[in-house]
Coordinates of C-alpha atoms in Angstrom, one line a residue:
X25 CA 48.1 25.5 -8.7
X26 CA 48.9 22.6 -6.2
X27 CA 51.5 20.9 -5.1
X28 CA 50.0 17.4 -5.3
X29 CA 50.0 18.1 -9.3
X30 CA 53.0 20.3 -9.8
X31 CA 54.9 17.3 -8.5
X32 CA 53.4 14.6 -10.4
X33 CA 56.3 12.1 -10.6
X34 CA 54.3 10.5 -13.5
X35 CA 56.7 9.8 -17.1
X36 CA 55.4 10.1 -20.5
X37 CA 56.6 6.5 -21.0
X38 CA 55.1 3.8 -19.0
X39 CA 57.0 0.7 -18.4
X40 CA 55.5 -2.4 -17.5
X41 CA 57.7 -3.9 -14.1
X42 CA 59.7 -7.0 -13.7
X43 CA 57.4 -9.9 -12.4
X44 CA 58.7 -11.4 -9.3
X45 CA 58.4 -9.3 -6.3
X46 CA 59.1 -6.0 -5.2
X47 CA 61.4 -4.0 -6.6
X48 CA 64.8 -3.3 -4.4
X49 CA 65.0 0.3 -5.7
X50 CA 64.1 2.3 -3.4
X51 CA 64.4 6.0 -5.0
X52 CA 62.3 8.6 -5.6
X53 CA 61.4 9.1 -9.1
X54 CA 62.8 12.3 -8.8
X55 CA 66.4 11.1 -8.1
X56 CA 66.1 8.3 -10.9
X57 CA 65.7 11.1 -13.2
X58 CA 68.8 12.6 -11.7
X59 CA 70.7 9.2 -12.5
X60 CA 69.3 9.1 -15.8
X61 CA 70.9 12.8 -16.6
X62 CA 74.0 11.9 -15.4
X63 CA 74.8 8.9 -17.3
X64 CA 73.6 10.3 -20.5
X65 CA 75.8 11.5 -23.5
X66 CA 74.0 14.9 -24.4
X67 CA 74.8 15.8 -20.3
X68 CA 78.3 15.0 -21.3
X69 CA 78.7 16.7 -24.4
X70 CA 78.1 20.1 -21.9
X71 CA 82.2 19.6 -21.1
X72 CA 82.9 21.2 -24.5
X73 CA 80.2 23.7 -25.2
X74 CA 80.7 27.0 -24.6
X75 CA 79.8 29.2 -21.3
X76 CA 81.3 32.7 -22.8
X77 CA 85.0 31.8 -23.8
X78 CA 84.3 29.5 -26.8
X79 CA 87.3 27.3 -27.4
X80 CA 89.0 28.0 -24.7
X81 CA 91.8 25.8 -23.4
X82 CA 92.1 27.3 -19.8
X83 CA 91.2 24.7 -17.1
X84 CA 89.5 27.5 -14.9
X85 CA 87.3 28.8 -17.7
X86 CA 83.7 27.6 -17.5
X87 CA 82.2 25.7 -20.2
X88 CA 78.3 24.7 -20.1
X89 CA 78.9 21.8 -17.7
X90 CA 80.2 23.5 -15.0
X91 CA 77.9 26.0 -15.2
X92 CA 75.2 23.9 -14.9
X93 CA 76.6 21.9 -12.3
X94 CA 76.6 25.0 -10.3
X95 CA 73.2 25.8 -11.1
X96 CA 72.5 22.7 -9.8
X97 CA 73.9 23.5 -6.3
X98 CA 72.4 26.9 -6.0
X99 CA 69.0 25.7 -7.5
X100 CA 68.5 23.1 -4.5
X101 CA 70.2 25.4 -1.9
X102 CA 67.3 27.9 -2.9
X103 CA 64.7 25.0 -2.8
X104 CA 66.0 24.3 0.4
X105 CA 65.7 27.8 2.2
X106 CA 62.2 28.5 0.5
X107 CA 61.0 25.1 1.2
X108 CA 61.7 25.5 5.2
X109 CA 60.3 29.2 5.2
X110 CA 57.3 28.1 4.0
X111 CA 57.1 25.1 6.4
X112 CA 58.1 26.8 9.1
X113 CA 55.7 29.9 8.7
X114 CA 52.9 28.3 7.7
X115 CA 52.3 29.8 4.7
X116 CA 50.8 26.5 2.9
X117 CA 49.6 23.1 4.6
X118 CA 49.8 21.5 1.6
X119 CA 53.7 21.3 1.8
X120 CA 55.3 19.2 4.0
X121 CA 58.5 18.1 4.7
X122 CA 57.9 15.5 2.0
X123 CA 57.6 18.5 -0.6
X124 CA 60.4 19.7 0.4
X125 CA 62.5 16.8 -0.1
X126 CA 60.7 16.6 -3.8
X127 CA 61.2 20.5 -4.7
X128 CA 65.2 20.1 -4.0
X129 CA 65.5 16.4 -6.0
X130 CA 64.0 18.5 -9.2
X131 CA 65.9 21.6 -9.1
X132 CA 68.8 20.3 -8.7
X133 CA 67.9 18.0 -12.0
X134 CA 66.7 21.4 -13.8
X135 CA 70.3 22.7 -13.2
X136 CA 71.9 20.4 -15.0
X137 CA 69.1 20.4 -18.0
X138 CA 69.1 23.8 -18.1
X139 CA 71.0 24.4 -20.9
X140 CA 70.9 21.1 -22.3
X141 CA 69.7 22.4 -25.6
X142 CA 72.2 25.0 -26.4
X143 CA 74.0 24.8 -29.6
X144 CA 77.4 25.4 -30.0
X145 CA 79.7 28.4 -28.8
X146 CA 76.8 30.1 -26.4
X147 CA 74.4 32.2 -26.5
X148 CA 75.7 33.4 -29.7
X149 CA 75.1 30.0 -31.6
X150 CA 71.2 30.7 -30.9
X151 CA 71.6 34.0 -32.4
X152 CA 73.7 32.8 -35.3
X153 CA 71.1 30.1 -36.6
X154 CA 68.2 32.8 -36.1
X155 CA 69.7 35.3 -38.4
X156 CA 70.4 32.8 -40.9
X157 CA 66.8 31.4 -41.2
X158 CA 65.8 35.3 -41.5
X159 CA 68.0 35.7 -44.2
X160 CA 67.7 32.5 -46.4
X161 CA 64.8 30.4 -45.1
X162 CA 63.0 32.7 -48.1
X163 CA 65.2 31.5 -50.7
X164 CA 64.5 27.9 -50.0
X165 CA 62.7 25.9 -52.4
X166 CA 60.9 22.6 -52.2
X167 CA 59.5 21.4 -55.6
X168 CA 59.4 24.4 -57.4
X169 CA 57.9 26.7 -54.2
X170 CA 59.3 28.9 -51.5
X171 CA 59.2 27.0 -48.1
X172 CA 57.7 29.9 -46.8
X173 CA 54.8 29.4 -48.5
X174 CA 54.6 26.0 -47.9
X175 CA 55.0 25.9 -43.9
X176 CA 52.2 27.0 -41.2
X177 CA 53.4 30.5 -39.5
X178 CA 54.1 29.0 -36.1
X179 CA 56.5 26.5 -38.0
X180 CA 58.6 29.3 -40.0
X181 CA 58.9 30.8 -36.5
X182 CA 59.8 28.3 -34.9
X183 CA 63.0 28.8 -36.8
X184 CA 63.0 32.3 -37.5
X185 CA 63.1 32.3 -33.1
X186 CA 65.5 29.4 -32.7
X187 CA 65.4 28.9 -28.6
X188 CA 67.7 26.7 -26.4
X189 CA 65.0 26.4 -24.7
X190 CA 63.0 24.7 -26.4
X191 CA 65.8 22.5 -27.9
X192 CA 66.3 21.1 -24.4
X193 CA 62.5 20.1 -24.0
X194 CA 63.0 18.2 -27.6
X195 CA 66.6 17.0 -26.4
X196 CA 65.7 15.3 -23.1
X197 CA 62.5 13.7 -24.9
X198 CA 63.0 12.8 -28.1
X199 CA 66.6 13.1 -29.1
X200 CA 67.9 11.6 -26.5
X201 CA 67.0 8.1 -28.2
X202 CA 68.2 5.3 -25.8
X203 CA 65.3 3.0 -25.3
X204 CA 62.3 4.1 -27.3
X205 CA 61.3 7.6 -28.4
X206 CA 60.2 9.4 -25.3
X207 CA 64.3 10.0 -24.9
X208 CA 65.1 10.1 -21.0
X209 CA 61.7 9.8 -20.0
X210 CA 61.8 12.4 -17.0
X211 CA 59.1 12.9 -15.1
X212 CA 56.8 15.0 -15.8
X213 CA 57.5 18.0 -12.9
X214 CA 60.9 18.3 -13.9
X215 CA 59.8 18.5 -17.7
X216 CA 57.9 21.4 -16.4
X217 CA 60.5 23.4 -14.4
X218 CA 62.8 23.4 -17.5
X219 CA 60.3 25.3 -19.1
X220 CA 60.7 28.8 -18.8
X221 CA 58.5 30.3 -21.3
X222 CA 55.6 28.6 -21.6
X223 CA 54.3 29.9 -25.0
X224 CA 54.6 29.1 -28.1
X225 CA 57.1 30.8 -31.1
X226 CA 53.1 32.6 -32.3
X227 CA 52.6 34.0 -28.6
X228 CA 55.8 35.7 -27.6
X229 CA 55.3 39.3 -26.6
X230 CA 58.7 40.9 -25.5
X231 CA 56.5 44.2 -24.3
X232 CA 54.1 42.5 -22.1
X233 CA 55.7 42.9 -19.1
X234 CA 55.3 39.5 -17.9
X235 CA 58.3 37.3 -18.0
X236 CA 56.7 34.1 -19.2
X237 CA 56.1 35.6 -22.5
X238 CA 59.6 36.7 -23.7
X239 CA 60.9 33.9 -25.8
X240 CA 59.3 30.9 -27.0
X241 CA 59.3 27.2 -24.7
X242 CA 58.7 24.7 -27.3
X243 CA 58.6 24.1 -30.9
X244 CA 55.2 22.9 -32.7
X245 CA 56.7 19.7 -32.7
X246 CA 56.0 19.4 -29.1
X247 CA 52.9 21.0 -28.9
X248 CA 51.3 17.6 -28.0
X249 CA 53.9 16.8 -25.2
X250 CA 54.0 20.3 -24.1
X251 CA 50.2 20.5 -23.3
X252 CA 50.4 17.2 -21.8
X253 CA 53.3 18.6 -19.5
X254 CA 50.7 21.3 -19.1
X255 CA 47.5 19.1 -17.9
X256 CA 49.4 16.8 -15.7
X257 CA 51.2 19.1 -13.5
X258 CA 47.9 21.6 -13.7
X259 CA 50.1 24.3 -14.7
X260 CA 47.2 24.7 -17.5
X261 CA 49.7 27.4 -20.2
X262 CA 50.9 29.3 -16.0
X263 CA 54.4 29.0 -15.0
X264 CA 55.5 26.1 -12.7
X265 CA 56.6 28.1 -9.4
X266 CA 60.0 26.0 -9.5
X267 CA 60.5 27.6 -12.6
X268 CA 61.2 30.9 -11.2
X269 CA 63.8 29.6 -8.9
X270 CA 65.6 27.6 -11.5
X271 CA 65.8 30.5 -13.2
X272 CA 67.2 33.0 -10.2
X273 CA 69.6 29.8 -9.7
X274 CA 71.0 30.7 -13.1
X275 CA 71.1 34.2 -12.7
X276 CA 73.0 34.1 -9.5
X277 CA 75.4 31.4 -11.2
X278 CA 76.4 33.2 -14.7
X279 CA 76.5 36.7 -13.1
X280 CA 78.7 35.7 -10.8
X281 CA 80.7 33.2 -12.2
X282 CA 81.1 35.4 -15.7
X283 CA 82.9 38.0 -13.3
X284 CA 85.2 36.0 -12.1
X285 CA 86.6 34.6 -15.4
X286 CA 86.5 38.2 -17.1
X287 CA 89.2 38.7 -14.3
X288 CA 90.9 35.7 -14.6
X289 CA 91.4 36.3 -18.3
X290 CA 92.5 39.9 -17.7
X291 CA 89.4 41.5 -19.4
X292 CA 88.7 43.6 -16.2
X293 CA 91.1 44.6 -13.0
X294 CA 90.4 44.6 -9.5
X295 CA 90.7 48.7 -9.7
X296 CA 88.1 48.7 -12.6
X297 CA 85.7 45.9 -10.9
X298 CA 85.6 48.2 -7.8
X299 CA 85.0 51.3 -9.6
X300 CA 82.3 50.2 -11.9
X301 CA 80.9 48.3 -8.3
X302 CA 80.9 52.2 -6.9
X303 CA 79.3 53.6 -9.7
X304 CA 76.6 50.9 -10.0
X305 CA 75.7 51.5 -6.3
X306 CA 75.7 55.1 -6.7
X307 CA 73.5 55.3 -9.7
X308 CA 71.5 52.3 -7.7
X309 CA 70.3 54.8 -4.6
X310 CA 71.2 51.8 -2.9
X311 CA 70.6 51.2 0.8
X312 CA 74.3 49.8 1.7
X313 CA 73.0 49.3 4.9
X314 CA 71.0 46.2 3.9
X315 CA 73.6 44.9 0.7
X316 CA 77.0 46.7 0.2
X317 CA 79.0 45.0 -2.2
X318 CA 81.9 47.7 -2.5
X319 CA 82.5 47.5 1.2
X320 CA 82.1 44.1 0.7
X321 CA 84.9 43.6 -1.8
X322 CA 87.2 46.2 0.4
X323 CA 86.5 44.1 3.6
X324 CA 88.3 40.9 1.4
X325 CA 90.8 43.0 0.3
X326 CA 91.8 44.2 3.3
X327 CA 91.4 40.4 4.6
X328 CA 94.1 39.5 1.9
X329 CA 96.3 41.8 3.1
X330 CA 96.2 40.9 6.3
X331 CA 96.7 37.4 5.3
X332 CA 99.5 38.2 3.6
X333 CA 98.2 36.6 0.6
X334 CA 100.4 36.6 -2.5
X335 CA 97.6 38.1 -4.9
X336 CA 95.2 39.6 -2.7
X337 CA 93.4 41.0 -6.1
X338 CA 92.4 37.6 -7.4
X339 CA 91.8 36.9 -3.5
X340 CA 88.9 39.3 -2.5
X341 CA 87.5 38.9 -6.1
X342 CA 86.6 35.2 -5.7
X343 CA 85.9 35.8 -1.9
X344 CA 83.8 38.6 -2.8
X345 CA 81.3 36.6 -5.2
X346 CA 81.1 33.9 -2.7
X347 CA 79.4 36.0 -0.5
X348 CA 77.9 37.9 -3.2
X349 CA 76.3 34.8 -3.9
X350 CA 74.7 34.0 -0.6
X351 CA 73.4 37.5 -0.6
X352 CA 71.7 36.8 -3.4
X353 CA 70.4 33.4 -2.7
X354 CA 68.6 35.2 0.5
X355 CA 67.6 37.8 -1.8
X356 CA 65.5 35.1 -4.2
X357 CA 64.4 33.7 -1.3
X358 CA 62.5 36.8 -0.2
X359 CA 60.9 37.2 -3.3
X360 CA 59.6 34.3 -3.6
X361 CA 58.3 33.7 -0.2
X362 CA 56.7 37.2 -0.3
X363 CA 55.0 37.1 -3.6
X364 CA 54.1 33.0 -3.0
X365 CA 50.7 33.8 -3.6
X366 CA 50.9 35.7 -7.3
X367 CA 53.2 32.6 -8.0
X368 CA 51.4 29.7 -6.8
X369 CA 48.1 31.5 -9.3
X370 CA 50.6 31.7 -11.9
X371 CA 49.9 35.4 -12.1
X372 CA 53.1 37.1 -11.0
X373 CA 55.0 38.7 -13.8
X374 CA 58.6 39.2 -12.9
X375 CA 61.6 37.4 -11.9
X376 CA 62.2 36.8 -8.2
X377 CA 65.0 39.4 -7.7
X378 CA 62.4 41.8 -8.4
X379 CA 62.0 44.7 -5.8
X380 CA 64.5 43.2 -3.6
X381 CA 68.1 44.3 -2.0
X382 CA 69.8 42.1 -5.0
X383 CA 68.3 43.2 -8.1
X384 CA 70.2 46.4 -9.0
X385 CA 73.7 43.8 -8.2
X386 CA 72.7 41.1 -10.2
X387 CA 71.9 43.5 -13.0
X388 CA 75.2 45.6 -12.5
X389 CA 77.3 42.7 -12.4
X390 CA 75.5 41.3 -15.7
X391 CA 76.2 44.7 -17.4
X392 CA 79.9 44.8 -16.1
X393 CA 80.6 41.3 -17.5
X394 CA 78.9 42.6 -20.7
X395 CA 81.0 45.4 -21.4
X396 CA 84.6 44.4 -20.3
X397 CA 83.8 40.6 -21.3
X398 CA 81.2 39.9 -24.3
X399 CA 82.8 43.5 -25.7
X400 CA 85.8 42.4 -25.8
X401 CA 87.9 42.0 -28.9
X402 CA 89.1 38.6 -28.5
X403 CA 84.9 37.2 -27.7
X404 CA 84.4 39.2 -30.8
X405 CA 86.8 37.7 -33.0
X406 CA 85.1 34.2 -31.7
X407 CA 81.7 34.8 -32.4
X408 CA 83.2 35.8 -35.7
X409 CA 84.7 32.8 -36.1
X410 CA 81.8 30.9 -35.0
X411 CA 79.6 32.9 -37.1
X412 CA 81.1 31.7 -40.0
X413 CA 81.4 27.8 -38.6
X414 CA 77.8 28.0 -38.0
X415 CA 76.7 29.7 -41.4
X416 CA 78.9 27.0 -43.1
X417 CA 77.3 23.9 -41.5
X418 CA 73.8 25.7 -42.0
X419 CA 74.0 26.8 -45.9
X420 CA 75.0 22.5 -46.4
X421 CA 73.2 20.9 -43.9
X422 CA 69.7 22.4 -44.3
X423 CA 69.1 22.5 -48.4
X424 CA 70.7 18.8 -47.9
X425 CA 67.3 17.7 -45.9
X426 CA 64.8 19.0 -48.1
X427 CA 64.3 16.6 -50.2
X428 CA 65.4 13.7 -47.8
X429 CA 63.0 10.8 -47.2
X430 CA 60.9 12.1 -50.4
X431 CA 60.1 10.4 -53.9
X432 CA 63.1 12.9 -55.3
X433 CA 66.5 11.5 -55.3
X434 CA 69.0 13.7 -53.7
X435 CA 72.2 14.7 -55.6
X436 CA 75.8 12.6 -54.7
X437 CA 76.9 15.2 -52.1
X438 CA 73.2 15.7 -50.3
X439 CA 73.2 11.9 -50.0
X440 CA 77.0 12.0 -48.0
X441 CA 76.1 15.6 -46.2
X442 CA 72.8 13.4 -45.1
X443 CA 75.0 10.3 -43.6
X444 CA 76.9 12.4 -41.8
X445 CA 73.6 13.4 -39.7
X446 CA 73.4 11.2 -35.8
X447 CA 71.7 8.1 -36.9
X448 CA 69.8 9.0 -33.7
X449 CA 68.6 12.2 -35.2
X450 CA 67.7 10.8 -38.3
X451 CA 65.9 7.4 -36.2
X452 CA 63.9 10.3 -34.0
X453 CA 63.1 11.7 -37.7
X454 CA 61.5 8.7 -39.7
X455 CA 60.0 7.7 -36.0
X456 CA 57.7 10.9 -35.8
X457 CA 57.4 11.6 -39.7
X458 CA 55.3 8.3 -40.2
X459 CA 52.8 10.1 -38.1
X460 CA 52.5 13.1 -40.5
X461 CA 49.4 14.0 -42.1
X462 CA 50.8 16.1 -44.1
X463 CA 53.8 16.8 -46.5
X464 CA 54.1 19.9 -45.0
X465 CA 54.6 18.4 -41.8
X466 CA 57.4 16.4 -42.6
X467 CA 59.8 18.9 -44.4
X468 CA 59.0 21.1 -41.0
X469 CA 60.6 17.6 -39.3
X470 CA 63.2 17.9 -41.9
X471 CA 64.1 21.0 -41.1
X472 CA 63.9 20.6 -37.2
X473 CA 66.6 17.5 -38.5
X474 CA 69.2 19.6 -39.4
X475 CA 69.0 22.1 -36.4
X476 CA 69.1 19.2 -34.5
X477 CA 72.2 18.2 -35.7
X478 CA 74.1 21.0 -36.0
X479 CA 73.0 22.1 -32.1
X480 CA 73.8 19.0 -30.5
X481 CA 76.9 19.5 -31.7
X482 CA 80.4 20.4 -28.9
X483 CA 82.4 23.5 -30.2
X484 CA 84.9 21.6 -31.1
X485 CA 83.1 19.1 -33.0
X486 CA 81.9 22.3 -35.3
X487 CA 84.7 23.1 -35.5
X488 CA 86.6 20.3 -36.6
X489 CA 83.7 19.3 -39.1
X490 CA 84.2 22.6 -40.8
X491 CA 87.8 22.1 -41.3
X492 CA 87.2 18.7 -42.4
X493 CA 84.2 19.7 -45.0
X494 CA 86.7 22.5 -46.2
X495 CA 89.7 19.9 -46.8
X496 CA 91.5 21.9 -43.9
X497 CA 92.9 18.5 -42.6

């Protein structure tokens, strides 16, 4: 791969220019796609979409926008560390200081995509609409015959491995309907980068080892657009190299950041948070010459006390993931400057935290926040609760569609559960099921129209459209 092509600043959508001169704008088109996330309402609806307290009303809590706007800012600190290793060792003539400049503009627009496609109340609401096509799409019917009869595999799983991934490719392209149906119109190396999995629902292989292959990165509906993605960056089905430190960017973020509110909320104390720390380390072998985050979190301690602060516990916690963090960010930054040739052939298999001084933290810290955090009684009781939002919006929403925009009439409520549907949604529906060639086709769309709904939805938007739909005014 090169970075002439995995840079291609080149849109889907081609606009023809104001006669009349030059233009005064003088951006990249790198940081017009940045001013064209910004401003648009699916980055906004992030505010109120769950990070890992769904509903919560605590200012300090995370939701899905400022997580990604952190991801943002680690994705383009690591752009910018790797980017001036590489120029200042040598190790590619092709990038320049001009790359450099590029690199950092698109990460830190793939941190605040990121999760762009997420449904509702986390990682859980991807879980929650894959177990319920697993369960019922088999007793849907459409004119007399099971859907799952009627649709190709990759379609049924498609659904059946429901991806936020994926969503977020469809989001920023097609949902997003402002001016015409290529949605936000980003360029076409940013596209890429969001991409983590480059495979489609029929090709994911969760044993393979590699980690391109673990979860699907686009829906047959964007087949097309995704091999198109594909041939203009020359990616050609590889990873984009960015992708990999998008993804670390994210990793450092949530790991992090998922500690810090577990203590906040009371799920874990600073005396458990050090002994788990000790035991991870232990169980780690780790070299605590190169990385030692107990000593770490003892040297802020003992900071706060010296300080005098009035809760040295919350004090040395927060301290202790900044520099956590910064470890971490030099950690990516060795492995991707020392496996830049496997990434670059789109051959190298693992995450970037692989074999280096961070990996056994980022995973201990993930597995701590796990267990004192996503364990906890009151997440449970959420995801409860938003199992049952989810499976209520679901079981009416999606046999609602079926027959939609056929030569059947729908019933009195099917008609009302079908206006309720974004007019956006339903627009970016009739728009791409004119170019159907088959029936088939179009009740796949149908389908996607539901999913689309219900996942662009905020929390408490599906929350409060449960109520309503129950008569719980």
């Amino acid at each position: 791969m090169e970075w002439n092509k995995l840079l291609s600043p080149k849109r889907v959508g081609v606009y023809t220019k104001n006669s009349g001169g030059r233009s005064g704008d003088l951006r990249s088109e790198f940081e017009k796609d940045y001013h064209r996330i910004i401003g648009s309402s699916s980055f906004r609806r992030l505010q109120d979409k769950t990070q890992v307290f769904a509903l919560d009303k605590s200012d300090f809590i995370r939701t899905r926008l400022t997580h990604s706007l952190e991801v943002s800012s680690f994705a383009k600190s690591l752009g910018q560390n790797i980017a001036q290793y590489l120029i200042e060792n040598k190790k590619d003539p092709e990038f320049t200081v001009q790359t450099k400049s590029d690199i950092c503009d698109i990460l830190q627009c793939a941190g605040l995509i990121h999760d762009i496609g997420n449904p509702p109340f986390g990682h859980f609401g991807e879980e929650a609409i894959r177990d319920w096509f697993g369960r019922k799409m088999r007793t849907l019917k459409f004119k007399g015959r099971p859907v799952t009869e009627l649709l190709s595999d990759q379609m049924l799983q498609d659904f059946y491995h429901f991806e936020g991934n994926a969503q977020a490719l469809r989001q920023v392209c097609k949902l997003h309907f402002l001016v015409n149906e290529n949605g936000m119109n980003l360029t076409y190396a940013l596209l890429n980068t969001i991409i983590k999995y480059p495979v489609s629902s029929l090709n994911i292989q969760t044993k393979s080892g590699n980690i391109k292959d673990k979860k699907m990165g686009y829906f047959y509906a964007e087949q097309d657009l995704y091999d198109k993605i594909s041939q203009e960056t020359g990616t050609q089905g590889k990873r984009h190299p960015l992708t990999y430190i998008l993804e670390a960017a994210d990793d450092i973020a949530y790991c992090t950041a998922d500690i810090e509110d577990a203590f906040k909320k009371g799920f874990i104390s600073y005396e458990k948070l050090r002994e788990e720390l000790v035991d991870a380390q232990r169980l780690a072998k780790a070299d605590t010459t190169k990385l030692d985050p107990v000593g770490m979190l003892d040297h802020q301690f003992d900071n706060a006390l010296a300080r005098k602060v009035e809760n040295p516990q919350l004090y040395a916690v927060q301290n202790f993931l900044v520099r956590i963090q910064s470890a971490l960010i030099f950690c990516a930054t060795y492995g991707f400057t020392s496996n830049y040739s496997q990434i670059m052939d789109g051959t190298y298999p693992y995450d970037i935290f692989h074999h280096t001084y961070g990996e056994w933290v980022r995973k201990a810290l993930g597995d701590i926040a796990y267990r004192h955090a996503f364990m906890s009684a009151q997440i449970l009781q959420m995801e409860v609760a938003a199992g049952n939002i989810l499976e209520f919006l679901l079981d009416r929403f999606v046999p609602a569609v079926l027959y939609y925009d056929t030569d059947l009439e729908l019933n009195m409520m099917e008609k009302k559960l079908v206006r309720l549907i974004s007019e956006n949604y339903r627009q970016t529906y009739h728009l791409y099921a004119r170019k159907c060639r088959t029936e088939e086709e179009k009740l796949y769309l149908r389908l996607l129209l539901a999913t689309d709904f219900i996942s662009g939805m905020t929390d408490s938007y599906a929350k409060d459209l449960y109520q309503r739909l129950n008569g719980i005014i």
